[in-house]
One Martini backbone bead per residue (centre of mass of N, CA, C, O) as a GRO file, in nm:
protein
  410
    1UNK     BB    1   0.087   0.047   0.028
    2UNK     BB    2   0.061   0.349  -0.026
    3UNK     BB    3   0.052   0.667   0.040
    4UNK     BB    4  -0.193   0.770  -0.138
    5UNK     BB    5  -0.341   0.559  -0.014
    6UNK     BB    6  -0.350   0.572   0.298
    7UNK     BB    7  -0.455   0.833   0.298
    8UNK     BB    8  -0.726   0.824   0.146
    9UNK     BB    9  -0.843   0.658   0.352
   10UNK     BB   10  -0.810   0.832   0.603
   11UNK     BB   11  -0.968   1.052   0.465
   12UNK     BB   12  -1.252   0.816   0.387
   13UNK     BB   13  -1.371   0.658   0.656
   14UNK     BB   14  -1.705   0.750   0.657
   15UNK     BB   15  -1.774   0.720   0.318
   16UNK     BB   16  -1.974   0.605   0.083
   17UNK     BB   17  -1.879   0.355  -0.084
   18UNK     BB   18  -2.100   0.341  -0.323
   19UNK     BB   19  -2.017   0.605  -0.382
   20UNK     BB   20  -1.722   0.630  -0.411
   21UNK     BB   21  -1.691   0.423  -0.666
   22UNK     BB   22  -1.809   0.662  -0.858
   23UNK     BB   23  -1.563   0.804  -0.859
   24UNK     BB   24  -1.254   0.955  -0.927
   25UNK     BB   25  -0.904   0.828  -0.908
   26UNK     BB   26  -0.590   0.893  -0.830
   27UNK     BB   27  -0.361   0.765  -0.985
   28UNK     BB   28  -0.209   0.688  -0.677
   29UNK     BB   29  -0.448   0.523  -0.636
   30UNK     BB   30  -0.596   0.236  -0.503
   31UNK     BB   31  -0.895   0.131  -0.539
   32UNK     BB   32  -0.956  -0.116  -0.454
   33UNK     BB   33  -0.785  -0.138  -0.175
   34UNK     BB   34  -0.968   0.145  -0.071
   35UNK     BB   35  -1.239   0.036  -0.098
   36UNK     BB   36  -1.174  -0.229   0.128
   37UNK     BB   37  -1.062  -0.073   0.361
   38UNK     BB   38  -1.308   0.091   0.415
   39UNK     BB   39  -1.503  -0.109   0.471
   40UNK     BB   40  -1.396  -0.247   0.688
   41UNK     BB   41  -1.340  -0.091   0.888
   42UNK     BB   42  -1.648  -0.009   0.948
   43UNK     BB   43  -1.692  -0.274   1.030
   44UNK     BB   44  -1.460  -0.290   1.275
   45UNK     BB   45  -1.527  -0.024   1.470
   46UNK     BB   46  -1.692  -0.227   1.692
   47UNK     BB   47  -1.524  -0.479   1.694
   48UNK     BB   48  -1.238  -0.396   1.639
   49UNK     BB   49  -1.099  -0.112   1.698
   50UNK     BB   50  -0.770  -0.112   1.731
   51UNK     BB   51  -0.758  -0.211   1.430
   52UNK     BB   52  -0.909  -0.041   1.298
   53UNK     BB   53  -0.723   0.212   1.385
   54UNK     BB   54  -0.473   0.091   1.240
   55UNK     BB   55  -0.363   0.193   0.949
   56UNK     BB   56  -0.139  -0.087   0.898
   57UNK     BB   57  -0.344  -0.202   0.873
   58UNK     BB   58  -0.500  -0.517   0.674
   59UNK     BB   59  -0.770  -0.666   0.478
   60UNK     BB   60  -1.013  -0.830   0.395
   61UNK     BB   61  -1.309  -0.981   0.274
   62UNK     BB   62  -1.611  -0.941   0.405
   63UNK     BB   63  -1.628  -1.283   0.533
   64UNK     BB   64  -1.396  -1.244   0.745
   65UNK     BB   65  -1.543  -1.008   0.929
   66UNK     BB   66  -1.798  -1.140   1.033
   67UNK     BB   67  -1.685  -1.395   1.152
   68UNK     BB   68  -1.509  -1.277   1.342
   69UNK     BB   69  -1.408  -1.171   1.640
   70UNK     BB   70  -1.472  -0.991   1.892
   71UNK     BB   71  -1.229  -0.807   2.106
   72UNK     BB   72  -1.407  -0.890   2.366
   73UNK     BB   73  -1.405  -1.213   2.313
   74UNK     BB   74  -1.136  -1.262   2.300
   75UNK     BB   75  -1.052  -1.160   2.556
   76UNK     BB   76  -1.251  -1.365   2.743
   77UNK     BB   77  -1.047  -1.644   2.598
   78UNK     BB   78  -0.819  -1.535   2.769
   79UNK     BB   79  -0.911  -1.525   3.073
   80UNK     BB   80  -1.003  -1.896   3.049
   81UNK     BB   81  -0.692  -1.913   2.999
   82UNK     BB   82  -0.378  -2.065   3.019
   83UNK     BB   83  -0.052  -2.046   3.017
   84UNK     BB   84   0.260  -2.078   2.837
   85UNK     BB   85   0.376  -2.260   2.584
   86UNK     BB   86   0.113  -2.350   2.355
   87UNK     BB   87  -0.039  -2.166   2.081
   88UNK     BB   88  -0.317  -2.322   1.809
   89UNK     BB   89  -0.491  -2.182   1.556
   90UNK     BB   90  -0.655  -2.367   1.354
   91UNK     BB   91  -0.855  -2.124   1.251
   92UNK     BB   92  -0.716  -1.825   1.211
   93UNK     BB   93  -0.820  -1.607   0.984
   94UNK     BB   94  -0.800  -1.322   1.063
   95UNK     BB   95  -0.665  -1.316   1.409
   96UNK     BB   96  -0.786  -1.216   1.656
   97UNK     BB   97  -0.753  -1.416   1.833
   98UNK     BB   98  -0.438  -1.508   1.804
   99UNK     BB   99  -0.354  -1.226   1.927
  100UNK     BB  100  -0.515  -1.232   2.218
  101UNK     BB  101  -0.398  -1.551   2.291
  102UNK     BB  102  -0.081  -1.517   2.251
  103UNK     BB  103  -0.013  -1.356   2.479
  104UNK     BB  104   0.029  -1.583   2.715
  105UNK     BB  105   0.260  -1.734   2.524
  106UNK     BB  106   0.567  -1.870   2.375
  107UNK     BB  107   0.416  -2.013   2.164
  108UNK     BB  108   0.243  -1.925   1.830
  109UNK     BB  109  -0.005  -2.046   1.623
  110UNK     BB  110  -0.163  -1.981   1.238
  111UNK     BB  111  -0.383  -2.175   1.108
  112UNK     BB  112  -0.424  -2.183   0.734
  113UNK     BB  113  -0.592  -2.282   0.428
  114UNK     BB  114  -0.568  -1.968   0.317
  115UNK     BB  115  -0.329  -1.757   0.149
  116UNK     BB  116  -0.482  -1.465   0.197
  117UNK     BB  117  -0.461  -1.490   0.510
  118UNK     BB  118  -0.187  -1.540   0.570
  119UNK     BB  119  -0.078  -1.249   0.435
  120UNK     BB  120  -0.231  -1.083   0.619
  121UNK     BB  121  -0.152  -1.194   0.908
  122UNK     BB  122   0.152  -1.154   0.907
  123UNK     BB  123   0.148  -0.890   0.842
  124UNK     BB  124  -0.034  -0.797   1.139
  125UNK     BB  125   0.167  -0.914   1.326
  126UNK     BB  126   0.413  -0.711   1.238
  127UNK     BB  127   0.296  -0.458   1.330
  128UNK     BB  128   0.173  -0.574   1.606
  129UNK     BB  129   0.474  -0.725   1.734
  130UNK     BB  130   0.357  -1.034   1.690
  131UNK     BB  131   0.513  -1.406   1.715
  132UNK     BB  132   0.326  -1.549   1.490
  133UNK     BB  133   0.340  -1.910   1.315
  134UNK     BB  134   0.261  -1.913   0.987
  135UNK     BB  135   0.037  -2.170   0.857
  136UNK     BB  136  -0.033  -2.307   0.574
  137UNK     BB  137  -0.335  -2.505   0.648
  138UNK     BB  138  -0.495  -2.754   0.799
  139UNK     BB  139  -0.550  -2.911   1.082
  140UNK     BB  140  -0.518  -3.212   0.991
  141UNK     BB  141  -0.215  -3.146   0.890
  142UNK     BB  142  -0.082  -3.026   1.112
  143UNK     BB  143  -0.122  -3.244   1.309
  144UNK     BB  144   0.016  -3.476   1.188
  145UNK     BB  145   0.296  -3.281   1.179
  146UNK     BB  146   0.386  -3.227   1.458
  147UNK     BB  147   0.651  -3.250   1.474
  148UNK     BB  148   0.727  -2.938   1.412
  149UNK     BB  149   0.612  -2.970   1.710
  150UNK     BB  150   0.708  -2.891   2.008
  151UNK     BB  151   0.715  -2.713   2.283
  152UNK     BB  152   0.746  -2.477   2.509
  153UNK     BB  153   0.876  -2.689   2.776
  154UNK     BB  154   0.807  -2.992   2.627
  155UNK     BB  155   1.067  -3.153   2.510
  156UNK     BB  156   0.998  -3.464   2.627
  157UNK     BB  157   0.690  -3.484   2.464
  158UNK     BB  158   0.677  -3.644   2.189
  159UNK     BB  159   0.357  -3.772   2.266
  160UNK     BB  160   0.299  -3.571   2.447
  161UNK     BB  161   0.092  -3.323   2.589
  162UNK     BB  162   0.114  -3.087   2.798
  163UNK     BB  163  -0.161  -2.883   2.974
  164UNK     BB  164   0.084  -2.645   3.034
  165UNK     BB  165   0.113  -2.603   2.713
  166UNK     BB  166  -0.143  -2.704   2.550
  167UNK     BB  167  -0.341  -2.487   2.298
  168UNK     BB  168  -0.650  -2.511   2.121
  169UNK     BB  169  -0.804  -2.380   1.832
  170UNK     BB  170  -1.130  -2.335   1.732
  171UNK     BB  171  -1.351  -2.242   1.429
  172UNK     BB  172  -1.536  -2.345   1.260
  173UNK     BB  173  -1.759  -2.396   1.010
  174UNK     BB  174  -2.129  -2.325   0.998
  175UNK     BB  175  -2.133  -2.346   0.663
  176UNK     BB  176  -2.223  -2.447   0.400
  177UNK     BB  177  -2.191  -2.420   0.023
  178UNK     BB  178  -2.525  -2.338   0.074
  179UNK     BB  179  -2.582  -2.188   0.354
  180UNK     BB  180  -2.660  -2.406   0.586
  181UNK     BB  181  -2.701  -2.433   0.882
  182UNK     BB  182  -2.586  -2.627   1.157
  183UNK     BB  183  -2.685  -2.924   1.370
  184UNK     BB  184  -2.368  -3.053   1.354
  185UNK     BB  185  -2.053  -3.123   1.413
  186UNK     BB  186  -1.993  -3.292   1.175
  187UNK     BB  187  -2.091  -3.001   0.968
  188UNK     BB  188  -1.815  -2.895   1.042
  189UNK     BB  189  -1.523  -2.694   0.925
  190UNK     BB  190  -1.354  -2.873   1.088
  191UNK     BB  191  -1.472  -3.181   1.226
  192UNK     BB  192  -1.426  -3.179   1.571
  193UNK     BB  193  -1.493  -3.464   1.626
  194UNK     BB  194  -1.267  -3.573   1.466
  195UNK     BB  195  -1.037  -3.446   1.573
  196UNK     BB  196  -1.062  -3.571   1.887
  197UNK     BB  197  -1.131  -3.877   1.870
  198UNK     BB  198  -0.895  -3.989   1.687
  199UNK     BB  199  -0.683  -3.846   1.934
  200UNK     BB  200  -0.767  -3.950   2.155
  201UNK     BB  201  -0.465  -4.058   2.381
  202UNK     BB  202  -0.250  -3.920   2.201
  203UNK     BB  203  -0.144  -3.612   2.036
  204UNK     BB  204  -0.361  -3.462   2.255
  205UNK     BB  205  -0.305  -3.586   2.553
  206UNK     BB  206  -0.327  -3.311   2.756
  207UNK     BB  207  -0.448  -3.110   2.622
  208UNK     BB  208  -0.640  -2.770   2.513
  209UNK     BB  209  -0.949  -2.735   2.401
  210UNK     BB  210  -1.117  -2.428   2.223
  211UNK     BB  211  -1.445  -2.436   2.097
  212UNK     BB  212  -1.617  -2.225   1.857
  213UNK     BB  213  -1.994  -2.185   1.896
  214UNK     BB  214  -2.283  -2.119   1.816
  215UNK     BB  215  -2.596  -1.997   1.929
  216UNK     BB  216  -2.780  -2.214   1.776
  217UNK     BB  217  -2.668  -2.422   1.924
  218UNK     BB  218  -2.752  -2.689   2.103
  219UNK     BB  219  -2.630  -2.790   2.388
  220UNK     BB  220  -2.679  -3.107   2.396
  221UNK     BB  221  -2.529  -3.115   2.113
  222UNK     BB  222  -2.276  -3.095   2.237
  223UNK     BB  223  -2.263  -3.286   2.533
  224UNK     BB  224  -2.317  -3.542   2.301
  225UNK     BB  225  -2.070  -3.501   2.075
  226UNK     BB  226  -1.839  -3.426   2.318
  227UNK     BB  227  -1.559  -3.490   2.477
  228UNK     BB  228  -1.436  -3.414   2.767
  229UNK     BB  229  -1.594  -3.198   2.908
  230UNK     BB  230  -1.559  -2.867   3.118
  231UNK     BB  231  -1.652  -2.628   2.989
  232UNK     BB  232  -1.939  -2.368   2.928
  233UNK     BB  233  -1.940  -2.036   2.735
  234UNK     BB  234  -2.161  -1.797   2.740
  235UNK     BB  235  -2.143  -1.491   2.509
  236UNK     BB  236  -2.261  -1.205   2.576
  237UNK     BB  237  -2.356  -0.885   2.394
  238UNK     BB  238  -2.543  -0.702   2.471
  239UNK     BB  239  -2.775  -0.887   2.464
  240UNK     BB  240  -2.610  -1.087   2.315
  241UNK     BB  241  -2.563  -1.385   2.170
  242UNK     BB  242  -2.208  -1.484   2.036
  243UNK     BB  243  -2.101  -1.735   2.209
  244UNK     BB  244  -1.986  -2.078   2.223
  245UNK     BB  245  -1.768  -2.205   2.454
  246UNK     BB  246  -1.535  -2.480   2.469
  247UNK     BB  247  -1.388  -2.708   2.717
  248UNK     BB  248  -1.126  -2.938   2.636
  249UNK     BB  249  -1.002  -3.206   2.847
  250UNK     BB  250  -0.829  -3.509   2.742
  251UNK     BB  251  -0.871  -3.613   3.086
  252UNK     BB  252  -1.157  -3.509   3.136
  253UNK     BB  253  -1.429  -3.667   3.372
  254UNK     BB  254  -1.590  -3.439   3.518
  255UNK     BB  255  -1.803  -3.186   3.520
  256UNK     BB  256  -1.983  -2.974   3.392
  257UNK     BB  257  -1.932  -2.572   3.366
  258UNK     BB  258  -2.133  -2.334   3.343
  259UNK     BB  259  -2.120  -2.012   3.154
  260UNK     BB  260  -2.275  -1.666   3.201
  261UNK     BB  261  -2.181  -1.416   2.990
  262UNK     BB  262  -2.149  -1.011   3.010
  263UNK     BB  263  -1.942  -0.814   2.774
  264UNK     BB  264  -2.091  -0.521   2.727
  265UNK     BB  265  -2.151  -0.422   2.988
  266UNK     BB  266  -2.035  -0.187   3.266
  267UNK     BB  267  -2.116  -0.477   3.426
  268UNK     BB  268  -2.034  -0.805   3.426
  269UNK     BB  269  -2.271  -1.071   3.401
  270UNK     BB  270  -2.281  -1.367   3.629
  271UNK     BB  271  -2.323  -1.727   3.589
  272UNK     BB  272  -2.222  -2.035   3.803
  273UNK     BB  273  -2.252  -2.410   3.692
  274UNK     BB  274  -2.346  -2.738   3.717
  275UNK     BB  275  -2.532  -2.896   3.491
  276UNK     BB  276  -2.734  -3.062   3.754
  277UNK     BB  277  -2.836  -2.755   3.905
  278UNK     BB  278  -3.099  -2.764   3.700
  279UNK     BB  279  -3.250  -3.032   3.808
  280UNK     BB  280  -3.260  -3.009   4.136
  281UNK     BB  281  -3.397  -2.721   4.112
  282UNK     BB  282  -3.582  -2.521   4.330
  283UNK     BB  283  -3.871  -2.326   4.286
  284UNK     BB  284  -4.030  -2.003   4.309
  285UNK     BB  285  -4.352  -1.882   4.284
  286UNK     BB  286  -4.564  -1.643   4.208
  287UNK     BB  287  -4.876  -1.499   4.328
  288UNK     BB  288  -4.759  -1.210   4.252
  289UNK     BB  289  -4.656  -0.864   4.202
  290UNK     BB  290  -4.341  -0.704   4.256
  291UNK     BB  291  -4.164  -0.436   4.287
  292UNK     BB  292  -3.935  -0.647   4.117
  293UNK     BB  293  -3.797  -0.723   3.787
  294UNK     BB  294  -3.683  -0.990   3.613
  295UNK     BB  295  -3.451  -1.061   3.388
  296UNK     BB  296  -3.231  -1.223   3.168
  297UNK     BB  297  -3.006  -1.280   2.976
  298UNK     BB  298  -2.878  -1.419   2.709
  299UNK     BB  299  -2.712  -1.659   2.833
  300UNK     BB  300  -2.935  -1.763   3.029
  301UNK     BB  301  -3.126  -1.812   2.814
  302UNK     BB  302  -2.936  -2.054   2.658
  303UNK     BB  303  -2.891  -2.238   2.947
  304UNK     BB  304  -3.165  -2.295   3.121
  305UNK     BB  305  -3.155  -2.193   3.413
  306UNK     BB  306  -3.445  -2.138   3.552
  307UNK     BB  307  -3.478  -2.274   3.829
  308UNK     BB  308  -3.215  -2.188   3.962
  309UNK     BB  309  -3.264  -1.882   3.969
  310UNK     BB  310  -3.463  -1.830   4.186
  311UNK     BB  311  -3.277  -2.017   4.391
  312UNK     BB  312  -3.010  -1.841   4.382
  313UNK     BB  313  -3.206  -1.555   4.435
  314UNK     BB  314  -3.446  -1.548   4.568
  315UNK     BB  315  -3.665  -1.574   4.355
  316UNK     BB  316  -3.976  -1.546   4.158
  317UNK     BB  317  -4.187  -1.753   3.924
  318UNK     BB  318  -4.462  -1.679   3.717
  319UNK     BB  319  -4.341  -1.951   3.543
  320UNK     BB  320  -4.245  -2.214   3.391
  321UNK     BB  321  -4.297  -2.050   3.109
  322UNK     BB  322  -4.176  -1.754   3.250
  323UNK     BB  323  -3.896  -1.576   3.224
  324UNK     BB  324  -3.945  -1.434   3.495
  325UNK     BB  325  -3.887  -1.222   3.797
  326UNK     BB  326  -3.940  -1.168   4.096
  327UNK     BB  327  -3.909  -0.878   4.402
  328UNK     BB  328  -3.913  -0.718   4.714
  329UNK     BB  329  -3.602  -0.745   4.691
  330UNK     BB  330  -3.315  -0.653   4.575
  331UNK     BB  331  -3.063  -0.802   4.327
  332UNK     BB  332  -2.787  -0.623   4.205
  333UNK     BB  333  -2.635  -0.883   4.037
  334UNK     BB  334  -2.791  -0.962   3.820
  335UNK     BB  335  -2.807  -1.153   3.510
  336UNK     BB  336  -2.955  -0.848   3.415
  337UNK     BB  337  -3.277  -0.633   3.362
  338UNK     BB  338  -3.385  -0.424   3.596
  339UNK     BB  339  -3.735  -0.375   3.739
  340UNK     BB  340  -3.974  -0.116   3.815
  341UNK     BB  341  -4.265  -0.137   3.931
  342UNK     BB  342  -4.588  -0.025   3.891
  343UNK     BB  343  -4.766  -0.207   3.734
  344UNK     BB  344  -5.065  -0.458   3.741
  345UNK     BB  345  -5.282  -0.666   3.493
  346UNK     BB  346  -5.522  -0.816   3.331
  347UNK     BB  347  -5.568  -0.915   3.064
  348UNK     BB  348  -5.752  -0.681   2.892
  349UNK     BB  349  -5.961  -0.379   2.781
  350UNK     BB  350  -5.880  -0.191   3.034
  351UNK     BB  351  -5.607  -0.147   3.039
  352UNK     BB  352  -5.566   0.134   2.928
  353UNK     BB  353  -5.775   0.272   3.135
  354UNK     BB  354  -5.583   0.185   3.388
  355UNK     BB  355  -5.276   0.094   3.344
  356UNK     BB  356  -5.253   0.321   3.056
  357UNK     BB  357  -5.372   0.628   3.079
  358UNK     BB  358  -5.053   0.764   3.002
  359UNK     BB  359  -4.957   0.605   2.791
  360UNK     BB  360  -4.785   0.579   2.502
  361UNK     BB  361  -4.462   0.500   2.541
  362UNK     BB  362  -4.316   0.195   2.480
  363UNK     BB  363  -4.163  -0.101   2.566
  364UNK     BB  364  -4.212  -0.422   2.435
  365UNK     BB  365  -4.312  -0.745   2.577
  366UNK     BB  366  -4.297  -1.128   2.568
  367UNK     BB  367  -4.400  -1.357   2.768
  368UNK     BB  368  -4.610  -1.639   2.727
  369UNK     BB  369  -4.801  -1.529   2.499
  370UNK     BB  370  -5.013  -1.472   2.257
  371UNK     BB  371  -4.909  -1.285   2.183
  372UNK     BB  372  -4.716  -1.014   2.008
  373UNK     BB  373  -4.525  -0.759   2.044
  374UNK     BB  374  -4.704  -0.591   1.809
  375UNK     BB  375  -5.009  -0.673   1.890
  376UNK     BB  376  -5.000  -0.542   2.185
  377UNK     BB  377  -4.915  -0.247   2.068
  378UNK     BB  378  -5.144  -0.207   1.952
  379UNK     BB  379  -5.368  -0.269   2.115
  380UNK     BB  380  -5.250  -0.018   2.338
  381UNK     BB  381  -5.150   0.226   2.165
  382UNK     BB  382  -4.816   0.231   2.113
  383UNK     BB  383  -4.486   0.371   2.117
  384UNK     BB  384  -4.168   0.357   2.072
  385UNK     BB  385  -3.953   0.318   2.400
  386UNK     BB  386  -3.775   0.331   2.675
  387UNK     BB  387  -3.941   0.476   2.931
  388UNK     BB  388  -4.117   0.234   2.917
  389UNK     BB  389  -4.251  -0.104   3.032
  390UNK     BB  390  -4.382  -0.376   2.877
  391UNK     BB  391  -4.529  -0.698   2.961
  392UNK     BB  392  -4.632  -1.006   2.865
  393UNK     BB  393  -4.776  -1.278   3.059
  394UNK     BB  394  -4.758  -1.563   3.248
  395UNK     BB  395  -4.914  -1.710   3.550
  396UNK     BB  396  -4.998  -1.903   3.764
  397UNK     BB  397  -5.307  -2.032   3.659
  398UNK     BB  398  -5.301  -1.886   3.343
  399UNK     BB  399  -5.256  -1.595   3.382
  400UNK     BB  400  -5.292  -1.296   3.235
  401UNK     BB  401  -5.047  -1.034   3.214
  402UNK     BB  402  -4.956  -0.679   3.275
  403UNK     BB  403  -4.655  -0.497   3.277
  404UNK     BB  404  -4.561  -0.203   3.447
  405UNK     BB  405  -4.239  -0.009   3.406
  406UNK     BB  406  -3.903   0.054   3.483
  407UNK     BB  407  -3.579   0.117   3.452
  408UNK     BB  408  -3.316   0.048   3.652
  409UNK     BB  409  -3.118  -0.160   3.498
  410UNK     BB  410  -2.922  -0.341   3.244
   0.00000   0.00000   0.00000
């Protein structure tokens, strides 16, 4: 990249690239080049800020930065993983990942099997002075060729990977070349069951695996089809759901525990258990609406861990299938949103002449309720805002009810 090619990106990286498109560029600037690099950095500007933001790193084209990790996500599987020895991002893409967490580790490979992530990966390794040693493969095939790979400290383990040497990361690719999302590890790219399970025992044995992946993914067909998981961590960011991570120690036989966290609150909110205590957990059910009302958080909803949710913060659920919870005391470490109720009642034709006869604008949301939350606010005749909460929801002995609110905080 030329200097009057990077003038010129940097001095129009707010610009509708398609309409830049259509104007005349001077000739020592390269059009494609700038016109690539201004829309990944726009795309990139939230995603992953630091990086964004620094002139001299390229990115390739639009597929592999959507897919790529947030900066938040990045830094959140690095502080769940020990360093060490040896980090091997074995499906590099992008390189987010293996720069936030080679950072912990004494050697670190980026493994890909496309040439020219390869070639971008190397360039901003080499910009943000980090010494990670790229290799053009495939995982299947740097695995196999282990020999070539040592692990720093590791160096009498020839045949074992110490656990406290080596992190494998995978990130597969989650559809098909038809664009289909994937229902089993079975049909991601590279296949993760296989490629643990056929080496399990031997050159992984030892390893500490992480594998990143959809949260359309349902956690059962997780828990079923990988072997030796140790942890489960749900990623949401601003309540939103954006990655499962599994933690496979390829020894590890003991129970598996869940992580539920939002990494993008303003204070990260988090729930730990171990598997069985949603199967064991009672709940207490409300048998009216209480002071406080409580949501759980996107990582919360995904982990389906509603009963244990009652039972450890001693709240109170509205229904066995209404995920709201109730309560007269404040629980302000609460891993969602919490609400001051206003007022509720019986979901009739009277709601809006009684308790909504002041309310103009609210954001509307459904749990367990006949309508949609569209038919609600329509019924109510409601304008969009944040000022105010309405809940539509079903308490115990099916009864339908409309809960007015105002936000305590996210």
């Amino acid at each position: 990249m030329n200097t009057a090619t990077r003038d010129f990106i940097e001095s129009h990286l707010k610009d509708d690239v398609r309409q830049l498109a259509l104007q005349k560029f001077p000739d020592d600037v390269d059009k494609i080049l700038a016109l690539n690099q201004i829309e990944a950095r726009q795309l990139l500007s939230k995603k992953v800020p630091s990086w964004a933001s620094n002139p001299d790193l390229l990115f390739p084209r639009h597929l592999s930065l959507e897919q790529c990790s947030s900066e938040l996500t990045a830094k959140y599987k690095a502080s769940i993983i020990e360093g060490g020895g040896t980090f091997v991002d074995l499906t590099g893409g992008l390189g987010i990942d293996s720069y936030f967490l080679s950072e912990k580790f004494k050697t670190s490979y980026y493994v890909e099997n496309q040439k020219e992530l390869c070639d971008f990966a190397e360039h901003n390794f080499a910009v943000l002075d980090r010494k990670i040693t790229v290799v053009n493969s495939d995982a299947e095939s740097f695995l196999r060729d282990k020999a070539c790979l040592v692990p720093a400290g590791c160096e009498n383990h020839t045949t074992r990977w110490d656990n406290t040497c080596v992190v494998l990361y995978l990130d597969p690719a989650r559809r098909d070349i038809y664009n289909r999302k994937m229902v089993s590890l079975h049909d991601c790219t590279p296949d993760v069951v296989d490629l643990v399970e056929t080496r399990h025992g031997t050159s992984l044995h030892g390893a500490t695996v992480m594998v990143k992946l959809s949260p359309m993914l349902d956690i059962s067909v997780i828990i079923k089809e990988l072997p030796n998981i140790a942890e489960i961590h749900i990623v949401a960011v601003k309540n939103e759901c954006k990655e499962v991570l599994v933690l496979l120690r390829l020894d590890y036989n003991g129970k598996i525990t869940i992580h539920c966290i939002d990494v993008g609150m303003r204070r990260a909110t988090s729930l730990q258990y171990a598997i069985d205590d949603e199967t064991v957990a009672i709940p207490t059910f409300a048998t009216t609406i209480k002071k406080y009302l409580y949501e759980p958080n996107a990582a919360l909803m995904k982990a389906g861990a509603f009963k244990l949710i009652s039972q450890r913060f001693g709240i109170d659920k509205l229904h066995i299938n209404s995920h709201l919870y109730t309560s007269d005391n404040l629980i302000p470490d609460f891993p969602g949103r919490i609400f001051e109720v206003v007022g509720f009642a019986p979901f009739s034709k009277r709601i809006k002449k009684e308790l909504l006869k002041n309310v103009t604008e609210a954001s509307v949301a459904v749990r367990n309720f006949p309508l949609s939350a569209n038919e609600l606010r329509k019924s109510l005749n409601l304008k969009e805002s944040d000022e105010n909460f309405v809940f539509g929801t079903t308490m115990m002995g099916e009864k339908k009810v409309v809960i007015y609110c105002k936000k305590h905080r996210e």
